[in-house]
Amino acid sequence: MTHHSDLNFLEDLFLHTASLCLWRFSPSFELEYSNSLTVAPLKNIFTLSSSFQYMQEHFSEKNTPVFLFDDLFFLWAAVPESVNDSLHAVYLLGPVFSSTTSDSYVKEKMDIQNMSVKSQKTLLDIIEQIPVMPTAFFSRYICQLYYTLNGISLSTDQICMQTQTAMPVAHTKKEEASAKHDSYFLETQLLKNIEDGVLFSNFSSLFASAQIGLMCPGDPTRQKKDEAISSTTLFTRAAIRSGVPAETAYNLSDYYIQSVEAARTITEVIQITETMYSDIVRHIQAIRQSTATSSLVRDCQAYIDSHLTEAPDFEQLARELGYTKYYLTTRFKKESGMTISEYLMSRRIDYAKTLLNNPYMNIQEISESLHFSTPSHFSSVFRKLTGMTPTEYRKTLH
């Protein structure tokens, strides 16, 4: 049975440090309590969605926490409390966004749901208060709550994921076939958003519930890995079409494919794919923000981006572009607002953030791969640009 003082403390901690609300459902899935200030509209969104049905089906078979994605764009987590191996209560955490959500996407989803103008206005007001929290971070709160409720430690790879949207029992063969392959329109829209540098809201939900063909029957983890690799290939091509240097895009692709292959669970695969997706979109956003600069400066930036793990020769670059090194560095500073060295360090630190996601690389290896003189120099530059050391940053990821 739950220690109520511990649960109350955890509830306050979640609410005041992460704006994370707690909901309690009875074993028959009746809402008994919530500390949310907007209970009615959020309750309606969740309980009327397919996630509510999926949650009931999940706990009829399992007693492990599960990520849930409702019919709009919210991410939730359901955590069971068990007494004598029987379901005593279900605690719901959320909602949160797994990535930044655009207003246009929110409005589009509300139109699809045929929400009234008044309901839309209410929901848009609520959305401003909902935190953005990647699933990797959200997982930690789930583990803490599960331990408080059951006195049992839980690892993040034990958290289940809603793998499909609940469907009516009676459906046609045509619907079954369409469920096996993502909508071509959805794929086209997703790739267009990537090329435009716009984060697609609820990406984790889309990828978790998608099935790009039946590539590996009988092995769901291998199936999801193959889907992730296919997505990485598509996203890499979209990045190159958007102006990301091919070498940069392929380096990212290689890293994330290796990370996917090293993953042990479906949850890990989804988290890695979500990170890959956000990383590629950030690179495209950076390219688009630099379009105001001249082709000379863009060529210089592209050269730096493709030589982050080398010692770039700017004398040689200037000669190849037909200018002196002095002219190149002066023009670069005037248009970009930073020196070439500052830009190089900034891009290396951005790439270091990607490498820090790889638990098999230590700080010294990352420092050496990015041509820092010493690990302490790398740490000093990293802290200057991010406000934390590489070790502190890695802890926020894992």
mmCIF file of C-alpha atoms in Angstrom:
data_model
loop_
_atom_site.group_PDB
_atom_site.id
_atom_site.type_symbol
_atom_site.label_atom_id
_atom_site.label_comp_id
_atom_site.label_asym_id
_atom_site.label_seq_id
_atom_site.Cartn_x
_atom_site.Cartn_y
_atom_site.Cartn_z
ATOM 1 C CA MET A 1 0.000 0.000 0.000
ATOM 2 C CA THR A 2 1.219 3.501 -0.783
ATOM 3 C CA HIS A 3 2.926 5.561 1.916
ATOM 4 C CA HIS A 4 0.683 8.614 1.634
ATOM 5 C CA SER A 5 3.238 11.058 3.037
ATOM 6 C CA ASP A 6 5.766 9.964 0.421
ATOM 7 C CA LEU A 7 3.172 10.185 -2.333
ATOM 8 C CA ASN A 8 2.087 13.658 -1.216
ATOM 9 C CA PHE A 9 5.701 14.813 -1.218
ATOM 10 C CA LEU A 10 6.280 13.360 -4.688
ATOM 11 C CA GLU A 11 3.076 14.933 -5.966
ATOM 12 C CA ASP A 12 4.177 18.393 -4.778
ATOM 13 C CA LEU A 13 7.659 17.823 -6.187
ATOM 14 C CA PHE A 14 6.357 16.881 -9.630
ATOM 15 C CA LEU A 15 3.897 19.762 -9.735
ATOM 16 C CA HIS A 16 6.206 22.538 -8.578
ATOM 17 C CA THR A 17 9.415 21.488 -10.330
ATOM 18 C CA ALA A 18 8.078 20.107 -13.609
ATOM 19 C CA SER A 19 4.430 21.332 -13.817
ATOM 20 C CA LEU A 20 3.516 17.650 -13.936
ATOM 21 C CA CYS A 21 -0.025 16.842 -12.751
ATOM 22 C CA LEU A 22 -1.191 13.655 -11.033
ATOM 23 C CA TRP A 23 -4.502 11.853 -11.610
ATOM 24 C CA ARG A 24 -5.849 8.867 -9.649
ATOM 25 C CA PHE A 25 -8.239 6.314 -11.129
ATOM 26 C CA SER A 26 -10.003 3.521 -9.279
ATOM 27 C CA PRO A 27 -9.582 -0.146 -10.343
ATOM 28 C CA SER A 28 -12.764 0.344 -12.389
ATOM 29 C CA PHE A 29 -11.115 3.386 -14.026
ATOM 30 C CA GLU A 30 -13.272 6.065 -12.451
ATOM 31 C CA LEU A 31 -11.444 9.343 -11.801
ATOM 32 C CA GLU A 32 -11.085 9.821 -8.034
ATOM 33 C CA TYR A 33 -8.635 12.706 -7.749
ATOM 34 C CA SER A 34 -6.514 15.176 -9.698
ATOM 35 C CA ASN A 35 -4.355 18.155 -8.742
ATOM 36 C CA SER A 36 -4.767 19.725 -12.187
ATOM 37 C CA LEU A 37 -6.360 23.171 -12.274
ATOM 38 C CA THR A 38 -8.143 22.270 -15.502
ATOM 39 C CA VAL A 39 -9.636 18.889 -14.635
ATOM 40 C CA ALA A 40 -12.811 18.916 -16.736
ATOM 41 C CA PRO A 41 -11.426 19.648 -20.240
ATOM 42 C CA LEU A 42 -8.317 17.492 -19.821
ATOM 43 C CA LYS A 43 -10.359 14.634 -18.370
ATOM 44 C CA ASN A 44 -12.672 14.771 -21.392
ATOM 45 C CA ILE A 45 -9.748 14.765 -23.816
ATOM 46 C CA PHE A 46 -8.198 11.713 -22.187
ATOM 47 C CA THR A 47 -11.240 9.611 -21.277
ATOM 48 C CA LEU A 48 -12.856 10.123 -24.692
ATOM 49 C CA SER A 49 -9.676 9.142 -26.518
ATOM 50 C CA SER A 50 -8.485 5.722 -27.635
ATOM 51 C CA SER A 51 -5.753 5.961 -24.978
ATOM 52 C CA PHE A 52 -8.294 5.508 -22.193
ATOM 53 C CA GLN A 53 -9.467 2.226 -23.715
ATOM 54 C CA TYR A 54 -5.882 1.153 -24.354
ATOM 55 C CA MET A 55 -4.988 1.840 -20.704
ATOM 56 C CA GLN A 56 -7.798 -0.433 -19.494
ATOM 57 C CA GLU A 57 -6.770 -3.220 -21.871
ATOM 58 C CA HIS A 58 -3.120 -2.853 -20.848
ATOM 59 C CA PHE A 59 -3.791 -3.221 -17.105
ATOM 60 C CA SER A 60 -6.072 -6.173 -17.667
ATOM 61 C CA GLU A 61 -2.952 -8.063 -18.790
ATOM 62 C CA LYS A 62 0.079 -6.285 -17.293
ATOM 63 C CA ASN A 63 1.081 -4.368 -14.179
ATOM 64 C CA THR A 64 3.833 -2.238 -15.708
ATOM 65 C CA PRO A 65 3.654 1.509 -16.496
ATOM 66 C CA VAL A 66 2.749 2.548 -20.018
ATOM 67 C CA PHE A 67 3.156 5.671 -22.172
ATOM 68 C CA LEU A 68 -0.109 6.814 -23.741
ATOM 69 C CA PHE A 69 -0.814 9.184 -26.635
ATOM 70 C CA ASP A 70 -4.319 10.607 -26.842
ATOM 71 C CA ASP A 71 -6.251 11.462 -29.995
ATOM 72 C CA LEU A 72 -5.053 15.066 -29.992
ATOM 73 C CA PHE A 73 -1.348 15.466 -29.207
ATOM 74 C CA PHE A 74 -0.761 14.908 -25.475
ATOM 75 C CA LEU A 75 1.627 12.401 -23.915
ATOM 76 C CA TRP A 76 0.555 10.697 -20.663
ATOM 77 C CA ALA A 77 1.964 7.941 -18.465
ATOM 78 C CA ALA A 78 -0.195 5.448 -16.536
ATOM 79 C CA VAL A 79 1.399 3.860 -13.453
ATOM 80 C CA PRO A 80 -0.300 1.002 -11.549
ATOM 81 C CA GLU A 81 -0.502 0.537 -7.779
ATOM 82 C CA SER A 82 -0.822 -3.117 -6.844
ATOM 83 C CA VAL A 83 -1.900 -4.721 -3.562
ATOM 84 C CA ASN A 84 -1.562 -8.502 -3.212
ATOM 85 C CA ASP A 85 -1.017 -8.773 -6.962
ATOM 86 C CA SER A 86 -4.323 -7.032 -7.664
ATOM 87 C CA LEU A 87 -4.813 -3.611 -9.226
ATOM 88 C CA HIS A 88 -5.544 -1.158 -6.417
ATOM 89 C CA ALA A 89 -5.393 2.111 -8.377
ATOM 90 C CA VAL A 90 -3.943 3.694 -11.519
ATOM 91 C CA TYR A 91 -2.055 6.957 -11.339
ATOM 92 C CA LEU A 92 -1.833 9.059 -14.468
ATOM 93 C CA LEU A 93 0.975 11.584 -15.018
ATOM 94 C CA GLY A 94 0.523 14.374 -17.536
ATOM 95 C CA PRO A 95 -0.219 15.682 -19.931
ATOM 96 C CA VAL A 96 3.061 16.822 -21.460
ATOM 97 C CA PHE A 97 4.345 17.467 -24.958
ATOM 98 C CA SER A 98 7.183 15.228 -26.109
ATOM 99 C CA SER A 99 8.326 18.032 -28.442
ATOM 100 C CA THR A 100 7.490 21.640 -29.246
ATOM 101 C CA THR A 101 4.024 21.927 -30.800
ATOM 102 C CA SER A 102 3.087 24.467 -33.458
ATOM 103 C CA ASP A 103 -0.160 26.431 -33.112
ATOM 104 C CA SER A 104 -1.187 25.528 -36.657
ATOM 105 C CA TYR A 105 -0.908 21.820 -35.896
ATOM 106 C CA VAL A 106 -2.897 22.198 -32.676
ATOM 107 C CA LYS A 107 -5.678 24.049 -34.484
ATOM 108 C CA GLU A 108 -5.718 21.478 -37.276
ATOM 109 C CA LYS A 109 -6.156 18.642 -34.772
ATOM 110 C CA MET A 110 -8.955 20.518 -32.996
ATOM 111 C CA ASP A 111 -10.735 21.057 -36.303
ATOM 112 C CA ILE A 112 -10.491 17.329 -37.025
ATOM 113 C CA GLN A 113 -12.080 16.661 -33.633
ATOM 114 C CA ASN A 114 -14.915 19.105 -34.513
ATOM 115 C CA MET A 115 -14.355 21.128 -31.348
ATOM 116 C CA SER A 116 -16.438 24.246 -30.832
ATOM 117 C CA VAL A 117 -14.811 27.695 -30.957
ATOM 118 C CA LYS A 118 -15.259 28.044 -27.192
ATOM 119 C CA SER A 119 -13.667 24.654 -26.542
ATOM 120 C CA GLN A 120 -10.799 25.479 -28.860
ATOM 121 C CA LYS A 121 -10.105 28.741 -27.027
ATOM 122 C CA THR A 122 -10.179 26.954 -23.674
ATOM 123 C CA LEU A 123 -7.800 24.285 -24.905
ATOM 124 C CA LEU A 124 -5.366 26.796 -26.416
ATOM 125 C CA ASP A 125 -5.231 28.586 -23.054
ATOM 126 C CA ILE A 126 -4.500 25.269 -21.329
ATOM 127 C CA ILE A 127 -1.797 24.339 -23.837
ATOM 128 C CA GLU A 128 0.314 27.326 -22.841
ATOM 129 C CA GLN A 129 0.700 25.773 -19.366
ATOM 130 C CA ILE A 130 1.594 22.240 -20.502
ATOM 131 C CA PRO A 131 5.308 21.412 -20.173
ATOM 132 C CA VAL A 132 7.501 20.087 -22.976
ATOM 133 C CA MET A 133 9.267 16.954 -21.761
ATOM 134 C CA PRO A 134 11.097 14.361 -23.911
ATOM 135 C CA THR A 135 10.139 10.790 -23.117
ATOM 136 C CA ALA A 136 13.649 10.085 -21.783
ATOM 137 C CA PHE A 137 13.096 12.659 -19.010
ATOM 138 C CA PHE A 138 9.476 11.676 -18.461
ATOM 139 C CA SER A 139 10.619 8.096 -17.840
ATOM 140 C CA ARG A 140 12.480 9.128 -14.689
ATOM 141 C CA TYR A 141 9.349 10.566 -13.099
ATOM 142 C CA ILE A 142 7.492 7.373 -13.942
ATOM 143 C CA CYS A 143 10.136 5.225 -12.225
ATOM 144 C CA GLN A 144 10.019 7.410 -9.099
ATOM 145 C CA LEU A 145 6.234 7.210 -8.901
ATOM 146 C CA TYR A 146 6.212 3.436 -9.466
ATOM 147 C CA TYR A 147 8.713 2.919 -6.638
ATOM 148 C CA THR A 148 6.691 5.135 -4.285
ATOM 149 C CA LEU A 149 3.489 3.247 -5.078
ATOM 150 C CA ASN A 150 4.830 -0.300 -5.013
ATOM 151 C CA GLY A 151 8.209 -0.240 -3.255
ATOM 152 C CA ILE A 152 9.768 -1.902 -6.316
ATOM 153 C CA SER A 153 12.545 -0.457 -8.454
ATOM 154 C CA LEU A 154 11.797 -0.074 -12.142
ATOM 155 C CA SER A 155 14.172 0.534 -15.057
ATOM 156 C CA THR A 156 13.137 2.792 -17.925
ATOM 157 C CA ASP A 157 13.249 -0.072 -20.425
ATOM 158 C CA GLN A 158 10.431 -1.781 -18.506
ATOM 159 C CA ILE A 159 8.014 1.019 -19.380
ATOM 160 C CA CYS A 160 5.618 -0.068 -22.117
ATOM 161 C CA MET A 161 4.517 2.064 -25.035
ATOM 162 C CA GLN A 162 1.095 2.378 -26.597
ATOM 163 C CA THR A 163 1.864 0.628 -29.850
ATOM 164 C CA GLN A 164 -1.371 1.189 -31.704
ATOM 165 C CA THR A 165 -4.523 3.224 -31.537
ATOM 166 C CA ALA A 166 -7.470 1.263 -30.205
ATOM 167 C CA MET A 167 -9.738 0.275 -33.099
ATOM 168 C CA PRO A 168 -13.361 -0.832 -33.169
ATOM 169 C CA VAL A 169 -13.802 -4.581 -33.137
ATOM 170 C CA ALA A 170 -15.589 -4.574 -36.487
ATOM 171 C CA HIS A 171 -13.349 -3.233 -39.240
ATOM 172 C CA THR A 172 -12.875 -4.004 -42.886
ATOM 173 C CA LYS A 173 -9.990 -5.690 -44.650
ATOM 174 C CA LYS A 174 -9.243 -2.364 -46.249
ATOM 175 C CA GLU A 175 -8.830 -0.803 -42.779
ATOM 176 C CA GLU A 176 -6.609 -3.709 -41.713
ATOM 177 C CA ALA A 177 -4.384 -3.158 -44.717
ATOM 178 C CA SER A 178 -4.119 0.567 -44.095
ATOM 179 C CA ALA A 179 -3.191 -0.105 -40.480
ATOM 180 C CA LYS A 180 -0.154 -2.078 -41.645
ATOM 181 C CA HIS A 181 1.266 0.866 -43.596
ATOM 182 C CA ASP A 182 1.398 4.543 -42.630
ATOM 183 C CA SER A 183 -0.685 6.916 -44.661
ATOM 184 C CA TYR A 184 1.243 8.251 -47.642
ATOM 185 C CA PHE A 185 -0.216 11.671 -46.914
ATOM 186 C CA LEU A 186 1.101 11.557 -43.344
ATOM 187 C CA GLU A 187 4.576 10.567 -44.524
ATOM 188 C CA THR A 188 4.550 13.353 -47.121
ATOM 189 C CA GLN A 189 3.426 15.913 -44.545
ATOM 190 C CA LEU A 190 6.080 14.777 -42.071
ATOM 191 C CA LEU A 191 8.882 15.040 -44.641
ATOM 192 C CA LYS A 192 7.623 18.454 -45.737
ATOM 193 C CA ASN A 193 7.715 19.673 -42.139
ATOM 194 C CA ILE A 194 11.271 18.375 -41.776
ATOM 195 C CA GLU A 195 12.383 20.154 -44.951
ATOM 196 C CA ASP A 196 10.717 23.346 -43.648
ATOM 197 C CA GLY A 197 12.502 22.998 -40.311
ATOM 198 C CA VAL A 198 9.227 22.555 -38.386
ATOM 199 C CA LEU A 199 8.937 20.012 -35.569
ATOM 200 C CA PHE A 200 5.985 17.699 -36.140
ATOM 201 C CA SER A 201 3.937 17.617 -32.948
ATOM 202 C CA ASN A 202 3.496 14.258 -31.239
ATOM 203 C CA PHE A 203 6.208 12.592 -33.315
ATOM 204 C CA SER A 204 6.718 9.895 -30.659
ATOM 205 C CA SER A 205 3.058 8.928 -30.894
ATOM 206 C CA LEU A 206 3.199 8.684 -34.670
ATOM 207 C CA PHE A 207 6.360 6.592 -34.693
ATOM 208 C CA ALA A 208 5.238 4.357 -31.808
ATOM 209 C CA SER A 209 1.962 3.482 -33.506
ATOM 210 C CA ALA A 210 3.342 3.255 -37.051
ATOM 211 C CA GLN A 211 4.213 0.046 -38.844
ATOM 212 C CA ILE A 212 6.112 0.485 -42.093
ATOM 213 C CA GLY A 213 5.364 -2.919 -43.536
ATOM 214 C CA LEU A 214 5.856 -6.228 -41.750
ATOM 215 C CA MET A 215 9.637 -6.520 -42.095
ATOM 216 C CA CYS A 216 10.331 -8.872 -39.214
ATOM 217 C CA PRO A 217 7.300 -10.903 -38.076
ATOM 218 C CA GLY A 218 7.558 -12.390 -34.602
ATOM 219 C CA ASP A 219 10.226 -9.924 -33.415
ATOM 220 C CA PRO A 220 8.624 -6.556 -32.529
ATOM 221 C CA THR A 221 11.901 -4.989 -31.358
ATOM 222 C CA ARG A 222 13.646 -5.852 -34.649
ATOM 223 C CA GLN A 223 10.582 -4.576 -36.496
ATOM 224 C CA LYS A 224 10.768 -1.203 -34.728
ATOM 225 C CA LYS A 225 14.528 -1.000 -35.318
ATOM 226 C CA ASP A 226 14.011 -1.543 -39.040
ATOM 227 C CA GLU A 227 11.329 1.156 -39.044
ATOM 228 C CA ALA A 228 13.724 3.534 -37.255
ATOM 229 C CA ILE A 229 16.485 2.872 -39.795
ATOM 230 C CA SER A 230 14.057 3.446 -42.672
ATOM 231 C CA SER A 231 12.958 6.726 -41.074
ATOM 232 C CA THR A 232 16.571 7.796 -40.585
ATOM 233 C CA THR A 233 17.232 7.271 -44.298
ATOM 234 C CA LEU A 234 14.190 9.355 -45.295
ATOM 235 C CA PHE A 235 15.009 12.139 -42.819
ATOM 236 C CA THR A 236 18.642 12.252 -43.961
ATOM 237 C CA ARG A 237 17.580 12.784 -47.570
ATOM 238 C CA ALA A 238 15.141 15.496 -46.466
ATOM 239 C CA ALA A 239 17.955 17.221 -44.575
ATOM 240 C CA ILE A 240 20.243 17.178 -47.622
ATOM 241 C CA ARG A 241 17.439 18.587 -49.799
ATOM 242 C CA SER A 242 17.080 21.392 -47.245
ATOM 243 C CA GLY A 243 20.726 22.389 -47.505
ATOM 244 C CA VAL A 244 22.370 20.400 -44.714
ATOM 245 C CA PRO A 245 25.826 19.356 -46.006
ATOM 246 C CA ALA A 246 25.719 15.755 -47.169
ATOM 247 C CA GLU A 247 28.667 14.743 -45.004
ATOM 248 C CA THR A 248 27.030 16.242 -41.905
ATOM 249 C CA ALA A 249 23.730 14.522 -42.675
ATOM 250 C CA TYR A 250 25.366 11.133 -43.299
ATOM 251 C CA ASN A 251 27.461 11.423 -40.132
ATOM 252 C CA LEU A 252 24.249 11.967 -38.160
ATOM 253 C CA SER A 253 22.600 9.082 -39.984
ATOM 254 C CA ASP A 254 25.485 6.707 -39.227
ATOM 255 C CA TYR A 255 25.508 7.646 -35.554
ATOM 256 C CA TYR A 256 21.777 7.178 -35.029
ATOM 257 C CA ILE A 257 21.613 3.918 -36.978
ATOM 258 C CA GLN A 258 24.391 2.544 -34.769
ATOM 259 C CA SER A 259 22.515 3.756 -31.675
ATOM 260 C CA VAL A 260 19.309 2.078 -32.855
ATOM 261 C CA GLU A 261 21.142 -1.196 -33.439
ATOM 262 C CA ALA A 262 22.583 -1.038 -29.907
ATOM 263 C CA ALA A 263 19.146 -0.451 -28.332
ATOM 264 C CA ARG A 264 17.645 -3.305 -26.332
ATOM 265 C CA THR A 265 13.963 -2.380 -26.154
ATOM 266 C CA ILE A 266 11.251 -0.781 -28.263
ATOM 267 C CA THR A 267 11.108 2.154 -25.827
ATOM 268 C CA GLU A 268 14.828 2.839 -26.363
ATOM 269 C CA VAL A 269 14.390 2.686 -30.150
ATOM 270 C CA ILE A 270 11.540 5.209 -30.001
ATOM 271 C CA GLN A 271 13.525 7.553 -27.752
ATOM 272 C CA ILE A 272 16.580 7.410 -30.042
ATOM 273 C CA THR A 273 14.428 8.030 -33.126
ATOM 274 C CA GLU A 274 12.751 10.991 -31.426
ATOM 275 C CA THR A 275 16.174 12.460 -30.602
ATOM 276 C CA MET A 276 17.379 11.858 -34.166
ATOM 277 C CA TYR A 277 14.312 13.566 -35.595
ATOM 278 C CA SER A 278 14.721 16.645 -33.365
ATOM 279 C CA ASP A 279 18.454 16.798 -34.082
ATOM 280 C CA ILE A 280 17.957 16.793 -37.860
ATOM 281 C CA VAL A 281 15.244 19.457 -37.655
ATOM 282 C CA ARG A 282 17.562 21.661 -35.552
ATOM 283 C CA HIS A 283 20.254 21.369 -38.234
ATOM 284 C CA ILE A 284 17.748 22.404 -40.906
ATOM 285 C CA GLN A 285 16.571 25.335 -38.762
ATOM 286 C CA ALA A 286 20.178 26.487 -38.416
ATOM 287 C CA ILE A 287 20.631 26.321 -42.201
ATOM 288 C CA ARG A 288 17.477 28.344 -42.791
ATOM 289 C CA GLN A 289 18.515 30.959 -40.244
ATOM 290 C CA SER A 290 21.770 31.417 -42.135
ATOM 291 C CA THR A 291 20.124 32.079 -45.505
ATOM 292 C CA ALA A 292 20.485 35.816 -44.921
ATOM 293 C CA THR A 293 24.250 35.401 -45.255
ATOM 294 C CA SER A 294 26.182 35.426 -48.504
ATOM 295 C CA SER A 295 27.155 32.292 -50.414
ATOM 296 C CA LEU A 296 30.749 32.900 -49.318
ATOM 297 C CA VAL A 297 29.851 32.636 -45.631
ATOM 298 C CA ARG A 298 27.502 29.703 -46.233
ATOM 299 C CA ASP A 299 30.292 27.860 -48.065
ATOM 300 C CA CYS A 300 32.586 28.501 -45.131
ATOM 301 C CA GLN A 301 29.952 27.235 -42.677
ATOM 302 C CA ALA A 302 29.379 24.128 -44.798
ATOM 303 C CA TYR A 303 33.117 23.453 -44.830
ATOM 304 C CA ILE A 304 33.277 23.739 -41.029
ATOM 305 C CA ASP A 305 30.217 21.525 -40.570
ATOM 306 C CA SER A 306 31.811 18.782 -42.643
ATOM 307 C CA HIS A 307 35.194 18.974 -40.848
ATOM 308 C CA LEU A 308 34.138 19.003 -37.193
ATOM 309 C CA THR A 309 36.200 15.909 -36.458
ATOM 310 C CA GLU A 310 39.225 17.232 -38.334
ATOM 311 C CA ALA A 311 41.589 20.184 -38.033
ATOM 312 C CA PRO A 312 40.184 22.564 -40.694
ATOM 313 C CA ASP A 313 42.663 24.497 -42.856
ATOM 314 C CA PHE A 314 41.155 27.961 -43.365
ATOM 315 C CA GLU A 315 44.129 29.162 -45.388
ATOM 316 C CA GLN A 316 43.424 26.419 -47.912
ATOM 317 C CA LEU A 317 39.677 27.125 -47.802
ATOM 318 C CA ALA A 318 40.243 30.828 -48.505
ATOM 319 C CA ARG A 319 42.459 29.995 -51.488
ATOM 320 C CA GLU A 320 39.860 27.567 -52.873
ATOM 321 C CA LEU A 321 37.174 30.252 -52.581
ATOM 322 C CA GLY A 322 39.425 32.821 -54.247
ATOM 323 C CA TYR A 323 39.934 35.139 -51.257
ATOM 324 C CA THR A 324 42.559 35.875 -48.647
ATOM 325 C CA LYS A 325 42.166 34.441 -45.173
ATOM 326 C CA TYR A 326 41.865 37.981 -43.764
ATOM 327 C CA TYR A 327 38.982 38.844 -46.116
ATOM 328 C CA LEU A 328 37.233 35.564 -45.389
ATOM 329 C CA THR A 329 37.446 35.928 -41.602
ATOM 330 C CA THR A 330 36.415 39.602 -41.712
ATOM 331 C CA ARG A 331 33.411 38.911 -43.951
ATOM 332 C CA PHE A 332 32.403 35.937 -41.818
ATOM 333 C CA LYS A 333 32.441 37.995 -38.611
ATOM 334 C CA LYS A 334 30.509 40.858 -40.213
ATOM 335 C CA GLU A 335 27.687 38.655 -41.541
ATOM 336 C CA SER A 336 27.394 35.976 -38.871
ATOM 337 C CA GLY A 337 28.204 38.020 -35.783
ATOM 338 C CA MET A 338 30.913 35.610 -34.644
ATOM 339 C CA THR A 339 34.439 34.711 -35.619
ATOM 340 C CA ILE A 340 35.203 31.561 -37.582
ATOM 341 C CA SER A 341 36.786 30.051 -34.466
ATOM 342 C CA GLU A 342 33.687 30.842 -32.401
ATOM 343 C CA TYR A 343 31.445 29.242 -35.020
ATOM 344 C CA LEU A 344 33.691 26.174 -35.153
ATOM 345 C CA MET A 345 33.567 25.770 -31.379
ATOM 346 C CA SER A 346 29.788 26.260 -31.360
ATOM 347 C CA ARG A 347 29.252 23.570 -33.987
ATOM 348 C CA ARG A 348 31.668 21.184 -32.281
ATOM 349 C CA ILE A 349 29.772 21.579 -29.007
ATOM 350 C CA ASP A 350 26.492 20.916 -30.858
ATOM 351 C CA TYR A 351 28.000 17.730 -32.250
ATOM 352 C CA ALA A 352 29.407 16.845 -28.829
ATOM 353 C CA LYS A 353 25.844 16.882 -27.473
ATOM 354 C CA THR A 354 24.977 14.209 -30.020
ATOM 355 C CA LEU A 355 28.023 12.111 -29.084
ATOM 356 C CA LEU A 356 27.183 12.404 -25.382
ATOM 357 C CA ASN A 357 24.000 10.444 -26.124
ATOM 358 C CA ASN A 358 26.255 7.461 -26.815
ATOM 359 C CA PRO A 359 26.980 5.784 -23.450
ATOM 360 C CA TYR A 360 29.879 3.854 -24.995
ATOM 361 C CA MET A 361 31.995 6.982 -25.618
ATOM 362 C CA ASN A 362 33.758 8.550 -22.655
ATOM 363 C CA ILE A 363 34.527 12.261 -22.296
ATOM 364 C CA GLN A 364 38.158 11.885 -23.337
ATOM 365 C CA GLU A 365 37.232 10.046 -26.557
ATOM 366 C CA ILE A 366 34.709 12.741 -27.451
ATOM 367 C CA SER A 367 37.248 15.467 -26.684
ATOM 368 C CA GLU A 368 39.886 13.840 -28.874
ATOM 369 C CA SER A 369 37.452 13.145 -31.729
ATOM 370 C CA LEU A 370 36.599 16.865 -31.876
ATOM 371 C CA HIS A 371 40.257 17.991 -31.732
ATOM 372 C CA PHE A 372 40.204 19.705 -28.336
ATOM 373 C CA SER A 373 43.700 19.971 -26.852
ATOM 374 C CA THR A 374 42.681 18.331 -23.551
ATOM 375 C CA PRO A 375 39.499 17.015 -21.918
ATOM 376 C CA SER A 376 39.643 19.959 -19.497
ATOM 377 C CA HIS A 377 39.695 22.398 -22.431
ATOM 378 C CA PHE A 378 36.708 20.587 -23.951
ATOM 379 C CA SER A 379 34.870 20.745 -20.618
ATOM 380 C CA SER A 380 35.653 24.454 -20.244
ATOM 381 C CA VAL A 381 34.328 25.349 -23.721
ATOM 382 C CA PHE A 382 31.293 23.102 -23.279
ATOM 383 C CA ARG A 383 30.403 24.765 -19.987
ATOM 384 C CA LYS A 384 30.886 28.237 -21.432
ATOM 385 C CA LEU A 385 28.429 27.551 -24.268
ATOM 386 C CA THR A 386 25.863 25.394 -22.448
ATOM 387 C CA GLY A 387 26.103 26.373 -18.778
ATOM 388 C CA MET A 388 27.047 22.851 -17.672
ATOM 389 C CA THR A 389 29.929 20.403 -17.995
ATOM 390 C CA PRO A 390 29.774 17.459 -20.428
ATOM 391 C CA THR A 391 29.284 15.099 -17.474
ATOM 392 C CA GLU A 392 26.394 17.190 -16.112
ATOM 393 C CA TYR A 393 24.819 17.343 -19.575
ATOM 394 C CA ARG A 394 25.108 13.564 -19.995
ATOM 395 C CA LYS A 395 23.306 13.048 -16.670
ATOM 396 C CA THR A 396 20.330 15.030 -17.973
ATOM 397 C CA LEU A 397 20.148 12.596 -20.920
ATOM 398 C CA HIS A 398 20.475 9.352 -18.975
#
